[in-house]
Short mmCIF file of C-alpha atoms in Angstrom, two decimals:
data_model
loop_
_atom_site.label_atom_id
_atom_site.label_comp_id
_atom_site.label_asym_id
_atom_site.label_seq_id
_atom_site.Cartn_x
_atom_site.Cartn_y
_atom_site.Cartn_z
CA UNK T 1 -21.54 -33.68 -46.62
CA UNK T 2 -17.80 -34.75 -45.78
CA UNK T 3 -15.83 -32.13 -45.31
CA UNK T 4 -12.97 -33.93 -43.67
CA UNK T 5 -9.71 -33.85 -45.60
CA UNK T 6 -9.21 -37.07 -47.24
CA UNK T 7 -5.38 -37.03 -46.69
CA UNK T 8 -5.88 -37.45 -43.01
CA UNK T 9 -7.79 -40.68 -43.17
CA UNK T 10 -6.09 -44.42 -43.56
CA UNK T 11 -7.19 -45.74 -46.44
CA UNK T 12 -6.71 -49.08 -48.03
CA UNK T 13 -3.51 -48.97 -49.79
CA UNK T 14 -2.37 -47.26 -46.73
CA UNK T 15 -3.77 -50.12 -44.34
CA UNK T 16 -2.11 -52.77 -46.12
CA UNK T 17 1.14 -50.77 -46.52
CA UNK T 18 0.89 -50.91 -42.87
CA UNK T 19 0.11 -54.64 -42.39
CA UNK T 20 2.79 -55.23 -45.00
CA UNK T 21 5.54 -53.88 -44.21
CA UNK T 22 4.80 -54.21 -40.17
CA UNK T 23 4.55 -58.03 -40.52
CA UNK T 24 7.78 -58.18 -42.40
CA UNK T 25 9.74 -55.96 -40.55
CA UNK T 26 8.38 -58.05 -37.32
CA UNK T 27 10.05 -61.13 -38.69
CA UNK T 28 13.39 -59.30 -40.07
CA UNK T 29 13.87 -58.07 -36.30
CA UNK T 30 12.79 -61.23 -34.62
CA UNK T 31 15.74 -63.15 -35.85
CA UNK T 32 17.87 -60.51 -34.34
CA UNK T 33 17.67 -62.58 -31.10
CA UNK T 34 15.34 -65.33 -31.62
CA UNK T 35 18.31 -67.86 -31.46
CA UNK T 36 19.76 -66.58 -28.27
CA UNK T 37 17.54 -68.79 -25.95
CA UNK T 38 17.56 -71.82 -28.76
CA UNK T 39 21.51 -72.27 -28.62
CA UNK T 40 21.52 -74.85 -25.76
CA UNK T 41 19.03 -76.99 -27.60
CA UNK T 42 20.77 -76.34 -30.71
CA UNK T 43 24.17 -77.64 -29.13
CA UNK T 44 22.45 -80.80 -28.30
CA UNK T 45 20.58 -81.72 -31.41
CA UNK T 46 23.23 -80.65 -33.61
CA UNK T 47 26.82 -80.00 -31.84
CA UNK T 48 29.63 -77.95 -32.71
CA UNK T 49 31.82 -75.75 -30.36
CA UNK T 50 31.28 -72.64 -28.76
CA UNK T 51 32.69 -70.37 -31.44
CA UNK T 52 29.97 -72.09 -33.94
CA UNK T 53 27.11 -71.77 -32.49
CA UNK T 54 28.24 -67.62 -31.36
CA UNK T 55 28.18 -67.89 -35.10
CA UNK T 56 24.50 -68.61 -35.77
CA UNK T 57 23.50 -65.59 -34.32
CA UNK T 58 26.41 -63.74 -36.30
CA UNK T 59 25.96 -64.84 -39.42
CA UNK T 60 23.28 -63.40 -39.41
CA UNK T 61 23.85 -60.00 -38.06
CA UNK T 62 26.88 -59.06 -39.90
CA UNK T 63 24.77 -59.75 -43.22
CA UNK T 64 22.18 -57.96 -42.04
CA UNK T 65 24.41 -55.05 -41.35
CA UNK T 66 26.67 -55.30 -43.98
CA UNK T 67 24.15 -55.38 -47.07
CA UNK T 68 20.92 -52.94 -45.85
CA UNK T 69 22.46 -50.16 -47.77
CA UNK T 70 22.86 -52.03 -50.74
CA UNK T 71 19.36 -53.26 -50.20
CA UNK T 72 17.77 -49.87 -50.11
CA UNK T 73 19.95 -49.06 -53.27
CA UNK T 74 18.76 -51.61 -54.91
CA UNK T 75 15.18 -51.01 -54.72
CA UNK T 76 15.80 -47.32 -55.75
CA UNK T 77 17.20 -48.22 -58.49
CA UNK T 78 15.31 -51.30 -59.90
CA UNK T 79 11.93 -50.77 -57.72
CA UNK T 80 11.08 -50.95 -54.11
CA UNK T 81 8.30 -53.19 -54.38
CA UNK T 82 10.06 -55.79 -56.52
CA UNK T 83 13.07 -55.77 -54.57
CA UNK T 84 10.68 -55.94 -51.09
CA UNK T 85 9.36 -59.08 -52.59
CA UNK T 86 12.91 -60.83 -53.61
CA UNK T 87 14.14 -60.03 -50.14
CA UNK T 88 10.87 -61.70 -48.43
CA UNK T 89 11.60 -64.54 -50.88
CA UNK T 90 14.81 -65.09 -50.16
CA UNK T 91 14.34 -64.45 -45.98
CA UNK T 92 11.16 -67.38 -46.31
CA UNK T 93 13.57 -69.59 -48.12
CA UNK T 94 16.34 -69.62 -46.20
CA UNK T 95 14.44 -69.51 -42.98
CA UNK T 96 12.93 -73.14 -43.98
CA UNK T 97 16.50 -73.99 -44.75
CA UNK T 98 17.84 -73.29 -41.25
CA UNK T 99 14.75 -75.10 -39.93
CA UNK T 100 15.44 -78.23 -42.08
CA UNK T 101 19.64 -77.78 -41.27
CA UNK T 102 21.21 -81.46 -40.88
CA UNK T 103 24.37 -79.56 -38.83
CA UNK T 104 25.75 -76.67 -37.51
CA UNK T 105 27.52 -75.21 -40.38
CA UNK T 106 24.33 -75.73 -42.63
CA UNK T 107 22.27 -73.75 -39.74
CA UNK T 108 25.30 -71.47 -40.02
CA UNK T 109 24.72 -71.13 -43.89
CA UNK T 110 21.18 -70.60 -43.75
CA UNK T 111 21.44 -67.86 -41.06
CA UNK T 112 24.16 -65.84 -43.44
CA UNK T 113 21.35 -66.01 -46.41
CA UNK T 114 18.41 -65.13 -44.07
CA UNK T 115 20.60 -61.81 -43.45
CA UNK T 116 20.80 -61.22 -47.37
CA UNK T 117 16.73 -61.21 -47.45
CA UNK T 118 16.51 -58.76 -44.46
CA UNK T 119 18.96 -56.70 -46.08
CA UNK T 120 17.20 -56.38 -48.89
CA UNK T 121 13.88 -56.44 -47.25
CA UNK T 122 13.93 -54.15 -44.54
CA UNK T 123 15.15 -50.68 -45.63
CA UNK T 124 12.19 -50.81 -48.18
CA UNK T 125 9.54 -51.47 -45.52
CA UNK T 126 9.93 -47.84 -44.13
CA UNK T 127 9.98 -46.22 -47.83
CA UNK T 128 7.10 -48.36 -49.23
CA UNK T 129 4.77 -47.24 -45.89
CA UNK T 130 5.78 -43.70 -46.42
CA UNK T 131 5.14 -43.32 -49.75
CA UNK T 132 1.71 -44.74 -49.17
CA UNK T 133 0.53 -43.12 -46.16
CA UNK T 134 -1.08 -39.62 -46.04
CA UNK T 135 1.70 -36.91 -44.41
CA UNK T 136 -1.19 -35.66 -42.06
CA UNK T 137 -1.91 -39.31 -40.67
CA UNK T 138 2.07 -40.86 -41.28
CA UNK T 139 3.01 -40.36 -37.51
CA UNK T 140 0.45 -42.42 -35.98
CA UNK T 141 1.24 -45.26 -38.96
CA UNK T 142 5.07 -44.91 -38.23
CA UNK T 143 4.36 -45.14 -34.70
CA UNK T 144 2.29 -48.32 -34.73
CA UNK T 145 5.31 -49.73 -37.06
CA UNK T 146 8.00 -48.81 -34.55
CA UNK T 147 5.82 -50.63 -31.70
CA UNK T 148 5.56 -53.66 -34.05
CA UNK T 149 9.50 -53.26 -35.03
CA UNK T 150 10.39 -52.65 -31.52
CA UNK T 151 8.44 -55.43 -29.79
CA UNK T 152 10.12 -57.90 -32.25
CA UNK T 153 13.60 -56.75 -31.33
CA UNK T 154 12.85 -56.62 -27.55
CA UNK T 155 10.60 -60.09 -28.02
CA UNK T 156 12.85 -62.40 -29.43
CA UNK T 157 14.16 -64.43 -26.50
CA UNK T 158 10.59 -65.00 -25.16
CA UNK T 159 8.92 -66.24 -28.34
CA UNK T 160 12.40 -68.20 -28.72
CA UNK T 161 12.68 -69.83 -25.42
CA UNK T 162 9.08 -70.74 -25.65
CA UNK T 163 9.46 -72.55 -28.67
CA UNK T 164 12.46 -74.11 -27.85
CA UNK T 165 10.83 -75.05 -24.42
CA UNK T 166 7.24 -76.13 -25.88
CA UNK T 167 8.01 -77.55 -29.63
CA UNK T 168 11.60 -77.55 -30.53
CA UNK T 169 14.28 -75.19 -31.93
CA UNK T 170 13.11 -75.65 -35.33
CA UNK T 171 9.74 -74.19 -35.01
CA UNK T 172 11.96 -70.47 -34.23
CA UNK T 173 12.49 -71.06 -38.44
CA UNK T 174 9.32 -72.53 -39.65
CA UNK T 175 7.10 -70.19 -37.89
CA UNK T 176 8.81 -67.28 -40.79
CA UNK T 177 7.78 -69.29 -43.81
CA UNK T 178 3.63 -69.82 -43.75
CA UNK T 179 4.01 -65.44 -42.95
CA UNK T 180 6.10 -65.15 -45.46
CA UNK T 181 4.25 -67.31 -48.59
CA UNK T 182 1.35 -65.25 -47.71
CA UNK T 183 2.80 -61.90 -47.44
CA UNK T 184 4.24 -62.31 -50.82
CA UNK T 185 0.82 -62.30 -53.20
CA UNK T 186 -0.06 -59.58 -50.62
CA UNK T 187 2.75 -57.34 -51.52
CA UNK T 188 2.38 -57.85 -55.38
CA UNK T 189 -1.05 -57.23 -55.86
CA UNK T 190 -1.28 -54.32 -52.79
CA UNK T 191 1.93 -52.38 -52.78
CA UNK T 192 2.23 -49.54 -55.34
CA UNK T 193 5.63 -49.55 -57.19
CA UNK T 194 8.26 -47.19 -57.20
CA UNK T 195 11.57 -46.12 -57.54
CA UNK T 196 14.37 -42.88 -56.76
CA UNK T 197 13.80 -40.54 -59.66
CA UNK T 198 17.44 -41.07 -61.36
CA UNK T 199 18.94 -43.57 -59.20
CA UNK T 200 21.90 -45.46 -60.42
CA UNK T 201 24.14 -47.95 -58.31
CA UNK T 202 27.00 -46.62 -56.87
CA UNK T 203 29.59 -49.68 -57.23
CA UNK T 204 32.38 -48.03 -55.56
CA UNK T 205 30.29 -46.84 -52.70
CA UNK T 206 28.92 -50.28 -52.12
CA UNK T 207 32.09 -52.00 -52.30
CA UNK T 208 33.92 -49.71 -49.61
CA UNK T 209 30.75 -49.54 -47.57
CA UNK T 210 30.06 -53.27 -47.32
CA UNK T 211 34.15 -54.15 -46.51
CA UNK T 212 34.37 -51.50 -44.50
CA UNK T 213 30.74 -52.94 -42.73
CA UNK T 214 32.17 -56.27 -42.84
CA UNK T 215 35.59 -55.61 -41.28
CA UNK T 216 33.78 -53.15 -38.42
CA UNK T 217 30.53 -55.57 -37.48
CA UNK T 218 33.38 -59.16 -37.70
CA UNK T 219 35.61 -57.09 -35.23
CA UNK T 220 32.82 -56.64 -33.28
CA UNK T 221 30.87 -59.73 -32.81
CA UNK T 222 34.42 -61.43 -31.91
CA UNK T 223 35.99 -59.05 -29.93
CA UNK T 224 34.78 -61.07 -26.62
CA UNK T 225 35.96 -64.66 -28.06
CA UNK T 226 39.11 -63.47 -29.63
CA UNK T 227 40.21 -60.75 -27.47
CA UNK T 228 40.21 -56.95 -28.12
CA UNK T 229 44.03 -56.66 -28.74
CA UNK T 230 44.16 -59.62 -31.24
CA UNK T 231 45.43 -59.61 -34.58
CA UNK T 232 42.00 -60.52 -36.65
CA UNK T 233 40.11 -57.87 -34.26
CA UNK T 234 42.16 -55.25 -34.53
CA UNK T 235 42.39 -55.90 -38.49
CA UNK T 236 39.31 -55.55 -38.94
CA UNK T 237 38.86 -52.62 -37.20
CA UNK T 238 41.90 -50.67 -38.53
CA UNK T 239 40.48 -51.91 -42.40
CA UNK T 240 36.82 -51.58 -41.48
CA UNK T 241 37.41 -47.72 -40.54
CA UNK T 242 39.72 -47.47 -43.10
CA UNK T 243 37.31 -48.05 -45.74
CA UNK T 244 34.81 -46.42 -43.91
CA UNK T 245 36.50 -43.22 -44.67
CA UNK T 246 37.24 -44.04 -47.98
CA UNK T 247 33.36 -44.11 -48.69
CA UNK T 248 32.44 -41.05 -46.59
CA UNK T 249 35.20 -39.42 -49.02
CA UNK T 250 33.61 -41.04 -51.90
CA UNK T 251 30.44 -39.51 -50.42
CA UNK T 252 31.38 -35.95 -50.33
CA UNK T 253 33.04 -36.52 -54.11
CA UNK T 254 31.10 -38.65 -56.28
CA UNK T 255 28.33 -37.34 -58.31
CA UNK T 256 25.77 -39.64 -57.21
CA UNK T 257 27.08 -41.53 -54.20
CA UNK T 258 25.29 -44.50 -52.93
CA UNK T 259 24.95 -41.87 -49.58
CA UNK T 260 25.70 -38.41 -50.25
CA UNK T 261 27.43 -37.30 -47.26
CA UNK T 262 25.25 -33.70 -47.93
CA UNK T 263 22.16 -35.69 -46.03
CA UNK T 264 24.49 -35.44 -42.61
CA UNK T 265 24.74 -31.71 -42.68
CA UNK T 266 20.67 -31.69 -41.95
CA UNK T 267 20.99 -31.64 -37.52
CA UNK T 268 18.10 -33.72 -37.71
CA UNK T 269 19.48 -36.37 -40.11
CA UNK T 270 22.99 -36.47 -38.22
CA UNK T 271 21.15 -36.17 -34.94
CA UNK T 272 18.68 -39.10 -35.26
CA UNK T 273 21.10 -41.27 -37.10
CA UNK T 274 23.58 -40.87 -34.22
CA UNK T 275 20.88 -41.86 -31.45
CA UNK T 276 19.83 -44.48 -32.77
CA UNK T 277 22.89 -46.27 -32.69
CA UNK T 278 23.53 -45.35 -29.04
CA UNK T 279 20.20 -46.57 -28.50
CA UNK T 280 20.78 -50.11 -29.85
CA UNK T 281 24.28 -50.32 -28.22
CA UNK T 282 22.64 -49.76 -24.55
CA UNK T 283 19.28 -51.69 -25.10
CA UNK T 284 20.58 -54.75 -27.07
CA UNK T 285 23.62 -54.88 -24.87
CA UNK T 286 21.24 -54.81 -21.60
CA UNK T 287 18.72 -56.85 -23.37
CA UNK T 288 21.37 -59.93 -23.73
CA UNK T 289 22.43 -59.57 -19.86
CA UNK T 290 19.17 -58.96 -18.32
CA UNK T 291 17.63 -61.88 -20.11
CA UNK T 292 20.68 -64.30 -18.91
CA UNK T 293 20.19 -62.78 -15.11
CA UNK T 294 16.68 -64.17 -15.49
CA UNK T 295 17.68 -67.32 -16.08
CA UNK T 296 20.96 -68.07 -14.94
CA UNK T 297 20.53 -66.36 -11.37
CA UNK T 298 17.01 -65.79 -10.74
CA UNK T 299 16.46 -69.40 -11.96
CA UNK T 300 13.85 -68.49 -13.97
CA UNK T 301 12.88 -70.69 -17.43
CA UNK T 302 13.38 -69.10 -21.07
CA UNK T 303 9.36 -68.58 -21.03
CA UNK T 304 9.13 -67.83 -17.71
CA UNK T 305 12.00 -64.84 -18.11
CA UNK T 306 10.66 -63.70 -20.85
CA UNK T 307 7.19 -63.22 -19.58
CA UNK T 308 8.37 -61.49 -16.54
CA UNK T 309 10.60 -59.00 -19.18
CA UNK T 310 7.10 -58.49 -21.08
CA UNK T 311 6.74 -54.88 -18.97
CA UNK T 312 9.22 -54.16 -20.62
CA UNK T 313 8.93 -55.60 -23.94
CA UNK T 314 5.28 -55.56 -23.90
CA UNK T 315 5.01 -51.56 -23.80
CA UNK T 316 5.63 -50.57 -26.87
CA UNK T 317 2.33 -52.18 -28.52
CA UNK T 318 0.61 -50.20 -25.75
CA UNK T 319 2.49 -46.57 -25.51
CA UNK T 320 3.64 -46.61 -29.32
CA UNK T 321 0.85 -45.88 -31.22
CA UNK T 322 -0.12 -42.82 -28.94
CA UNK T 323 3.32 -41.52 -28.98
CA UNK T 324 2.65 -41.33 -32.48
CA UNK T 325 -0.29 -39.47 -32.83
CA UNK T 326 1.68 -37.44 -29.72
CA UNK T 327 4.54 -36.40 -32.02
CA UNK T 328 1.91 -35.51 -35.04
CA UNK T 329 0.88 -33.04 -32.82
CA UNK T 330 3.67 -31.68 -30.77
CA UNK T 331 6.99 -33.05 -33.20
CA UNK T 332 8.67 -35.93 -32.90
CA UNK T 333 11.88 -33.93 -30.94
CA UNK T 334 10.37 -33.97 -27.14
CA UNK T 335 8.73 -37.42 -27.66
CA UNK T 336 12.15 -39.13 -28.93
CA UNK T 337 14.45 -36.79 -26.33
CA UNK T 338 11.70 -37.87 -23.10
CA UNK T 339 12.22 -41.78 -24.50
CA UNK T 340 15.70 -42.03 -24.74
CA UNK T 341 16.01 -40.41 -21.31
CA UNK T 342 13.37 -42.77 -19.59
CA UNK T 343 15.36 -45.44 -20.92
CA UNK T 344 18.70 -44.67 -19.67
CA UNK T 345 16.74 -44.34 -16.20
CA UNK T 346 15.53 -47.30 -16.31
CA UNK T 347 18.71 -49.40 -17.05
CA UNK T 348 20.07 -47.49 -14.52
CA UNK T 349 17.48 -47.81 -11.93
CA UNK T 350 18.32 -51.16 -13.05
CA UNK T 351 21.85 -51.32 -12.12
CA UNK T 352 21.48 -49.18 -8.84
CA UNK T 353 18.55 -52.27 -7.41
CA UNK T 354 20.85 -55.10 -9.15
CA UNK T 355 21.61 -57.87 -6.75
CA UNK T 356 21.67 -61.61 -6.49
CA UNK T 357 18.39 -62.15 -4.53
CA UNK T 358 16.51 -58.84 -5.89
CA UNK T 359 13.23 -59.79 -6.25
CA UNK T 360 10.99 -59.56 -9.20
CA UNK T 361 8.81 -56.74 -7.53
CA UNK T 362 11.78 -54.66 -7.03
CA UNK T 363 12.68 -55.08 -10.87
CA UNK T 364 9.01 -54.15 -11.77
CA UNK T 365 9.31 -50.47 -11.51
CA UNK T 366 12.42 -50.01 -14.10
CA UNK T 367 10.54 -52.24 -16.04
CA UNK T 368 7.98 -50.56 -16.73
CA UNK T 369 9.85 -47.10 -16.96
CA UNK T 370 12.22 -48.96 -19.59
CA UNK T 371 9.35 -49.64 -21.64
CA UNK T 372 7.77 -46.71 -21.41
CA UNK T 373 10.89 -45.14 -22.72
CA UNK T 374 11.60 -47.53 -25.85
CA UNK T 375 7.71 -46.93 -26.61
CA UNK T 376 8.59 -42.93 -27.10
CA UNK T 377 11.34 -43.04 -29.21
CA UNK T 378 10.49 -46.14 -31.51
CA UNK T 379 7.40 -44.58 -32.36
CA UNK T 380 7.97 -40.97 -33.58
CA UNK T 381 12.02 -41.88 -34.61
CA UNK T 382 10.89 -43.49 -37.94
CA UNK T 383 8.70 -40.25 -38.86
CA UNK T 384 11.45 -38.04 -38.10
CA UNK T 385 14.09 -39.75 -39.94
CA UNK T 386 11.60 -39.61 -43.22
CA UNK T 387 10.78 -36.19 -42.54
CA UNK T 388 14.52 -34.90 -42.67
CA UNK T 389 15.01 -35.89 -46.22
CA UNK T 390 13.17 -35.46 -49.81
CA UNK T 391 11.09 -38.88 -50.93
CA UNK T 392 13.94 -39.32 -53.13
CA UNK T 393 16.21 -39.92 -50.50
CA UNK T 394 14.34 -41.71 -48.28
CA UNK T 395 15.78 -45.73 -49.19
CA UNK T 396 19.35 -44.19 -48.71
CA UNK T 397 17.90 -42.54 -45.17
CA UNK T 398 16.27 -45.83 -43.86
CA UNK T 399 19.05 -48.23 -45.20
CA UNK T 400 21.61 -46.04 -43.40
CA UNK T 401 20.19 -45.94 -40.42
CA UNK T 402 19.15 -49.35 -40.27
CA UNK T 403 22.52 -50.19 -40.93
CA UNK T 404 23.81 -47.96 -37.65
CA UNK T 405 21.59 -49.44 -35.50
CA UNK T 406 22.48 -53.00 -36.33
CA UNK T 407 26.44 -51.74 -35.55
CA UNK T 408 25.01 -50.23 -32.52
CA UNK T 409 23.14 -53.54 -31.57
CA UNK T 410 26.70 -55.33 -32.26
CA UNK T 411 28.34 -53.05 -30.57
CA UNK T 412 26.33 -53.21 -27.47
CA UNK T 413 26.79 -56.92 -26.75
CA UNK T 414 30.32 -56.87 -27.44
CA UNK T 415 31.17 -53.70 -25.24
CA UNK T 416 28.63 -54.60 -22.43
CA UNK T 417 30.29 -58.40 -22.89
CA UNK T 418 33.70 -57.27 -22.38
CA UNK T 419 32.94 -55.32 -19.46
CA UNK T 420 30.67 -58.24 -18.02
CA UNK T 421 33.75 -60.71 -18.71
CA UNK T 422 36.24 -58.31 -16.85
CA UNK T 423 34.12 -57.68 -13.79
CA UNK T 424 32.22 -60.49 -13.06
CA UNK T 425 31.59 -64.15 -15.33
CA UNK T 426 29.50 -67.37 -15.18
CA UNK T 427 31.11 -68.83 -11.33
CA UNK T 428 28.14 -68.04 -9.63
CA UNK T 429 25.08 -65.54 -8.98
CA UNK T 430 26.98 -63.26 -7.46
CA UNK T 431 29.96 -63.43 -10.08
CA UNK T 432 26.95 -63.52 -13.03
CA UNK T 433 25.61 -59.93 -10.72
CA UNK T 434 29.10 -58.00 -10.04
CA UNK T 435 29.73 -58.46 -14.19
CA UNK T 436 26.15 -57.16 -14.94
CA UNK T 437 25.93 -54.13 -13.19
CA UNK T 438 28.54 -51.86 -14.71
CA UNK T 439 27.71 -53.03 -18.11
CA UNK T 440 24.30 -51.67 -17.29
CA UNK T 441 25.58 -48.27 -16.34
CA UNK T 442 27.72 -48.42 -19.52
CA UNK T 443 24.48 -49.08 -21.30
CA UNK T 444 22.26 -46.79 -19.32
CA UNK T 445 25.11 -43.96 -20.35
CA UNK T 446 24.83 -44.97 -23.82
CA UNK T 447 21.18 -44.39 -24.00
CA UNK T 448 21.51 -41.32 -21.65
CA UNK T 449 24.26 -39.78 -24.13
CA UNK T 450 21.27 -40.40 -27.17
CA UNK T 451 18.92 -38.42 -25.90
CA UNK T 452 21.08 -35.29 -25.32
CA UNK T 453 21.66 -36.15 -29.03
CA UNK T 454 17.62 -36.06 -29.86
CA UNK T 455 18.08 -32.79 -28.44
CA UNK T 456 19.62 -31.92 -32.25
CA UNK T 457 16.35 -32.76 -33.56
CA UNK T 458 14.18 -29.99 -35.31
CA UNK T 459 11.28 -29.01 -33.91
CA UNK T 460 7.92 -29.83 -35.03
CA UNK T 461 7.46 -26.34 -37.54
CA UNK T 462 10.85 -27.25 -39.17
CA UNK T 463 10.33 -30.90 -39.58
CA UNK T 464 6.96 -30.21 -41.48
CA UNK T 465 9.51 -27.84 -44.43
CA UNK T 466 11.57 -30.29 -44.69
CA UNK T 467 9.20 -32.95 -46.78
CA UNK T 468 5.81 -31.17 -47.29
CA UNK T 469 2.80 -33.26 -48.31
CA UNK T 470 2.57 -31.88 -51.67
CA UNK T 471 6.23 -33.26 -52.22
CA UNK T 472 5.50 -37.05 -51.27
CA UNK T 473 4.35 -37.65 -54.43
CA UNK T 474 5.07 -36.09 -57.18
CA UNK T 475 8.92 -36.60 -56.03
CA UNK T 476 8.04 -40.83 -56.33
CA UNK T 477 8.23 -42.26 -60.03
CA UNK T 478 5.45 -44.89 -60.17
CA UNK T 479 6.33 -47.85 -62.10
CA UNK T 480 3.34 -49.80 -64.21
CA UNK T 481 2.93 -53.51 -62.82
#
């Protein structure tokens, strides 16, 4: 006979939650930085000025950013599944759209709308998997998606460059839509529905949160163009804080806030929330640099520097999944803390060996450590974000905090930008070297700073109070269809 508990095995419905929402969130990240290595063949096939083609990479970040909590309130309130679907629809749509873009403001267009389907799409991806896999077995499938999330964030300029280099720019757009007209039967017939017991949409909260999104994340992603001290920069950063407050006000004093501000008095909540936007400002920041020293000074191609970054980017398919099953056993608290901080050692490893004529087997070593690192904390850091708040909570949880790390990722290439622009520039190698290295102790500081943060994190007996198993699902309201 059996005796095994049932709850600690992977079923079906919990496989293809997995596959799912893994696959989906893969895209949704890719196009983070996809275009990066494109934009040079995208300037030749279709023109337009610097400031336009900053702007197809933009576009689609400040949507992205600006909308993910009104995704995840959305599917609370009309259904997580159906609402997972739309935003998949919309993100295949407008990805053929950019691919099929006659000019630059059409590609520009088409990148703002593929930002609308992630935002929709992607904050439902973490609650849909949760909800379907078993509490005893949900850090090893939360750690598998965080090595499939992270390798698409860390991935993008390799599978970008080498379409670019091998097909053409296009295919970085066609290659969502096949994916996404098959995931979408997929996710109607294998997805259960559900929604937040009693959710309602907060209006107010969404209006002040998405301006005040807008203003912050359009400050940001033109700070280097414009200038810091400039009149639309600093507006939207005075406005964009402004109403930024107003909403954590509304939070605290609304009856059923779009995010009640009681979520951030849980340490664990406020203290994986927190690191993962310092973790996004350091690695997307270094990410941007690192991949232009590849090229631009080591002389490398887009392929070839992205296949010599794959120690890096590569390591979280390998590490991930074990980290996982790691934190199951031990808590997700000294997996995320020992990530963070072999991160931040390896960007600064990295900016301690930085020089024009380093070679590649002197780079190999932080590499590898860097991976290692992002492995640990994607894996467990989506399991301890769920397990900080009731089901009911959990699309406000992942919308928020896939909305901080998109600021954090903004943040991180304009900061690291700045401080590449005032120490160094384009000249030459050694120009293109003297910028990158204190940008990468900025970033390695950023991620160092996180993981004293992760240090906020409950340990592995208090994590299991917070959502017991019993609680996953009664707490869900299934809905028929």
């Amino acid at each position: 006979m059996n005796t095994q508990d049932p709850d600690t095995k992977l079923r079906g419905p919990a496989v293809w939650a997995l596959v799912l929402t893994g696959v989906a969130s893969f895209m949704a990240a890719l196009d983070n930085l996809v275009v990066t290595t494109a934009l040079p063949a995208i300037r030749e096939d279709l023109g337009g000025k610097l400031e336009d083609l900053e702007w197809t990479v933009n576009a689609y970040t400040l949507t992205f950013a600006v909308l993910l909590m009104f995704g995840a309130a959305l599917g609370d309130r009309f259904g997580r599944r159906r609402l997972f679907i739309a935003g998949l629809a919309i993100f295949t749509g407008a990805s053929a759209a950019a691919a099929l873009s006659p000019g630059i403001d059409a590609l520009i267009a088409a990148r703002a709308v593929q930002g609308v389907g992630a935002a929709i799409m992607m904050p439902l991806t973490l609650t849909l998997l949760t909800a379907a896999v078993p509490a005893a077995r949900r850090g090893m499938a939360l750690g598998i998606y965080g090595a499939v999330t992270g390798l698409a964030v860390a991935s993008g300029p390799l599978i970008g460059g080498s379409l670019t280099e091998h097909i053409s720019w296009q295919w970085i757009f066609w290659l969502n839509v096949p994916i996404g007209l098959a995931l979408i039967p997929l996710a109607r017939l294998r997805l259960a529905e559900s929604t937040a017991p009693g959710a309602r949409l907060d209006v107010p909260g969404t209006l002040l949160i998405s301006g005040g999104l807008f203003g912050i994340v359009y400050a940001l992603v033109n700070a280097n163009a414009k200038g810091w001290t400039s009149a639309p920069v600093l507006t939207g950063l005075i406005v964009g804080a402004a109403l930024v407050g107003g909403f954590i006000h509304h939070g605290f004093n609304n009856a059923n806030p779009m995010l009640p501000m009681r979520l951030f008095r849980n340490r664990g909540f406020l203290g994986i929330n927190l690191a993962s936007l310092l973790m996004f400002l350091g690695m997307f920041g270094s990410i941007f640099l690192l991949s232009q020293f590849l090229q631009g000074v080591a002389g490398y191609s887009p392929t070839q520097a992205g296949l010599r970054m794959l120690p890096w980017t590569g390591m979280p398919m390998i590490v991930a999944p074990f980290a996982g099953i790691l934190s199951d056993r031990i808590g997700g608290r000294p997996v995320v803390a020992a990530g963070l901080a072999l991160q931040a050692l390896g960007l600064g490893w990295f900016a301690a060996i930085l020089s024009a004529d380093v070679t590649y087997a002197a780079q190999l070593p932080p590499l590898i450590l860097s991976g290692i690192g992002m492995a640990l904390y994607f894996a467990p850091a989506a399991n301890v974000l769920m397990s900080t708040v009731t089901p009911a909570d959990q699309g406000k949880a992942s919308g928020t905090n896939n909305a901080l790390r998109e600021v954090g990722g903004a943040l991180g290439v304009a900061v690291l930008a700045s401080v590449f622009s005032a120490q160094g520039g384009y000249e030459s190698p050694q120009a293109f070297t003297d910028g990158t290295i204190p940008a990468l102790w900025i970033g390695a500081g950023a991620v160092a700073l996180s993981a004293v943060l992760a240090l906020l994190l409950p340990g592995k007996a208090k994590s299991s109070q917070v959502v017991p198993a019993s609680a996953v699902v009664p707490d869900e309201v299934p809905v028929a269809g």
